[in-house]
XYZ file of C-alpha atoms in Angstrom:
194
model
C 10.456 2.981 -1.428
C 6.989 3.152 -0.015
C 6.057 5.380 -2.958
C 6.850 2.551 -5.249
C 4.076 0.592 -3.517
C 1.725 3.621 -3.899
C 2.431 3.822 -7.598
C 1.893 0.151 -8.352
C -0.991 -0.383 -5.922
C -4.209 0.343 -8.051
C -6.204 0.658 -4.692
C -4.309 3.962 -4.253
C -5.973 6.666 -6.289
C -3.400 9.328 -5.330
C -0.613 9.999 -2.763
C 1.104 13.097 -1.418
C 4.499 13.326 0.650
C 4.204 15.425 3.767
C 0.743 16.478 2.718
C 0.106 18.925 5.654
C 1.162 19.786 9.170
C -0.726 19.604 12.620
C -0.153 22.235 15.260
C -1.338 20.425 18.365
C -1.899 22.590 21.507
C -1.233 20.633 24.750
C -2.348 21.915 28.197
C 0.660 22.781 30.274
C 3.008 23.370 27.318
C 4.135 26.721 26.025
C 4.742 25.478 22.486
C 2.443 23.402 20.463
C 3.510 20.045 19.051
C 4.175 20.260 15.410
C 3.500 17.028 13.252
C 4.028 16.541 9.586
C 3.080 12.979 8.443
C 5.047 11.375 5.786
C 2.359 10.247 3.386
C -1.296 10.695 2.770
C -2.986 8.145 0.491
C -6.328 8.784 -1.054
C -7.689 5.404 -1.731
C -9.981 4.407 -4.702
C -12.547 3.487 -2.416
C -12.797 6.979 -0.923
C -10.721 6.170 2.296
C -7.925 8.336 3.501
C -4.775 6.793 4.905
C -2.074 8.837 6.708
C 1.219 6.898 7.107
C 4.305 7.659 9.156
C 7.388 5.713 7.793
C 10.175 4.763 10.191
C 13.545 3.514 8.996
C 15.693 1.326 11.359
C 17.363 4.386 12.634
C 14.020 6.162 13.207
C 12.676 3.445 15.465
C 14.537 5.238 18.440
C 12.192 8.110 17.959
C 9.253 5.944 18.894
C 10.742 5.762 22.374
C 10.878 9.464 22.809
C 7.925 10.418 25.116
C 7.320 13.814 23.361
C 7.267 12.073 19.956
C 4.982 9.241 21.244
C 2.756 11.801 22.615
C 2.548 13.574 19.249
C 1.756 10.424 17.392
C -0.916 9.618 19.860
C -2.629 12.850 19.521
C -2.282 12.932 15.707
C -3.958 9.482 15.585
C -6.779 10.935 17.737
C -7.270 13.822 15.300
C -7.238 11.502 12.238
C -9.623 9.217 13.838
C -12.109 12.082 14.317
C -11.573 12.791 10.684
C -12.589 9.226 9.685
C -8.899 8.744 8.448
C -6.677 5.732 9.037
C -3.448 6.408 10.609
C -0.500 3.924 10.993
C 3.160 3.968 11.725
C 5.006 1.663 9.314
C 8.476 0.295 9.607
C 10.552 0.196 6.508
C 12.058 -3.261 7.063
C 9.021 -5.080 8.543
C 6.012 -3.462 6.856
C 7.263 -2.318 3.445
C 10.229 -4.479 2.404
C 9.515 -7.772 4.170
C 6.550 -8.806 2.020
C 9.273 -9.468 -0.483
C 7.266 -10.457 -3.553
C 4.957 -7.486 -3.197
C 7.795 -5.100 -2.751
C 9.669 -6.668 -5.755
C 6.620 -6.502 -8.082
C 5.945 -2.918 -7.197
C 9.623 -2.054 -7.778
C 9.530 -3.575 -11.193
C 6.212 -1.904 -12.268
C 7.116 1.667 -10.908
C 10.277 1.644 -13.071
C 8.329 1.894 -16.100
C 5.963 4.624 -14.892
C 7.014 7.250 -17.363
C 6.437 5.051 -20.479
C 3.687 6.509 -22.806
C 0.485 4.721 -23.063
C -1.287 6.157 -25.958
C -4.926 5.913 -26.890
C -4.326 3.059 -29.490
C -2.565 1.175 -26.479
C -5.586 1.651 -24.423
C -8.005 0.491 -26.962
C -5.767 -2.578 -27.390
C -5.654 -3.092 -23.625
C -9.499 -2.920 -23.304
C -10.017 -5.131 -26.332
C -7.584 -7.867 -25.332
C -9.023 -8.081 -21.760
C -12.583 -7.992 -22.867
C -11.875 -10.685 -25.519
C -10.537 -12.960 -22.631
C -13.641 -12.509 -20.443
C -12.198 -9.696 -18.259
C -9.007 -11.179 -17.313
C -6.026 -11.741 -19.737
C -2.599 -13.135 -19.011
C 0.340 -10.504 -18.845
C 2.004 -12.316 -21.757
C -0.906 -11.672 -24.087
C -1.062 -8.048 -23.038
C 2.668 -7.560 -23.570
C 2.233 -9.034 -27.089
C -0.800 -6.661 -27.890
C 1.209 -3.636 -26.769
C 4.157 -4.327 -28.990
C 6.075 -7.328 -27.593
C 9.205 -7.282 -25.370
C 10.553 -4.996 -24.146
C 8.255 -2.268 -25.175
C 4.995 -4.138 -24.686
C 6.116 -5.002 -21.091
C 7.034 -1.477 -20.375
C 3.632 -0.196 -21.562
C 1.738 -2.766 -19.650
C 3.500 -1.744 -16.426
C 2.898 2.010 -17.157
C -0.767 1.067 -17.667
C -0.941 -0.249 -14.130
C 0.633 3.023 -12.709
C -1.904 4.967 -14.769
C -4.768 2.972 -13.152
C -5.942 1.480 -16.333
C -5.273 -2.175 -15.487
C -4.537 -4.102 -12.288
C -2.391 -7.017 -11.430
C -1.964 -8.722 -8.004
C 1.069 -7.311 -6.324
C 1.705 -10.285 -4.253
C 2.486 -12.417 -7.343
C 5.564 -12.658 -9.401
C 5.159 -10.904 -12.785
C 5.203 -13.630 -15.357
C 3.570 -14.524 -18.527
C 0.482 -16.060 -16.773
C 0.052 -13.205 -14.254
C -3.647 -12.189 -14.519
C -4.361 -8.625 -15.894
C -7.822 -7.015 -15.522
C -9.235 -3.562 -16.281
C -9.446 -1.548 -13.191
C -12.924 -1.214 -11.831
C -13.831 2.500 -11.600
C -10.584 3.202 -13.340
C -10.007 4.274 -16.923
C -12.265 2.446 -19.356
C -13.288 3.357 -22.900
C -16.273 5.409 -21.917
C -14.628 7.230 -19.084
C -11.556 8.088 -21.117
C -13.697 9.806 -23.795
C -12.686 6.982 -26.075
C -15.742 6.175 -28.275
C -15.896 3.146 -30.685
C -17.101 4.070 -34.072
C -19.801 1.915 -35.296
C-alpha cells in the first residue's frame, strides 16, 4: 500500500523495494546483524529516504532488543550518508491520513494507461492557458472526457508530468499543475513547430 503513495506522490522521483542490505558488525557478536530496508525513495529534490514499514503484527518486532539494535545502527549509518530513515506504521502513518491514501489509491489504479505525445501537448497547452493551474475537470475533457480522460490524467500524475495535491479529494475542481522539474515540452523532446 505504501507503494501506492510512492506512485502518486510527485515528490518521489523513484522508489525501490528492499533496495540493499546492510551487514553490521557489532563488537562482542560472532555474527553480523543483517538489515534489509523495505523501501528506498529517491526524492525529486535529491534527498534519499529509507523506510521500514511495520504492519500491526510487525509492531511486536520493535520490542525485540536485537531488532531494536539493528534499526538503531542502520539509522546511524543512513544519517552518516545524509539519508533520512524512518519506521512507518501501516495503520497510523500510511492508512490513517485517509484522504491522502484514498487519492493515491485512485490515481495509481490508472498507472498503466498510455499517455501519448498528443496527450502531453494537450496537458501542457491546457495548463498553460489557465495560467499554470487548471481544474481536473478541464484536464479530463482535454484528454478525451470520461472515463478515458480521467484515466489518462491519473496516469500523467504517475508519470510525473502533472501534479495534484494528494490531501484533497479528486474532483472536477481539483487543481492540476505541470510538475516543476518534471516533464515539460522542452525536456520531453517535444518541440512546437512555428
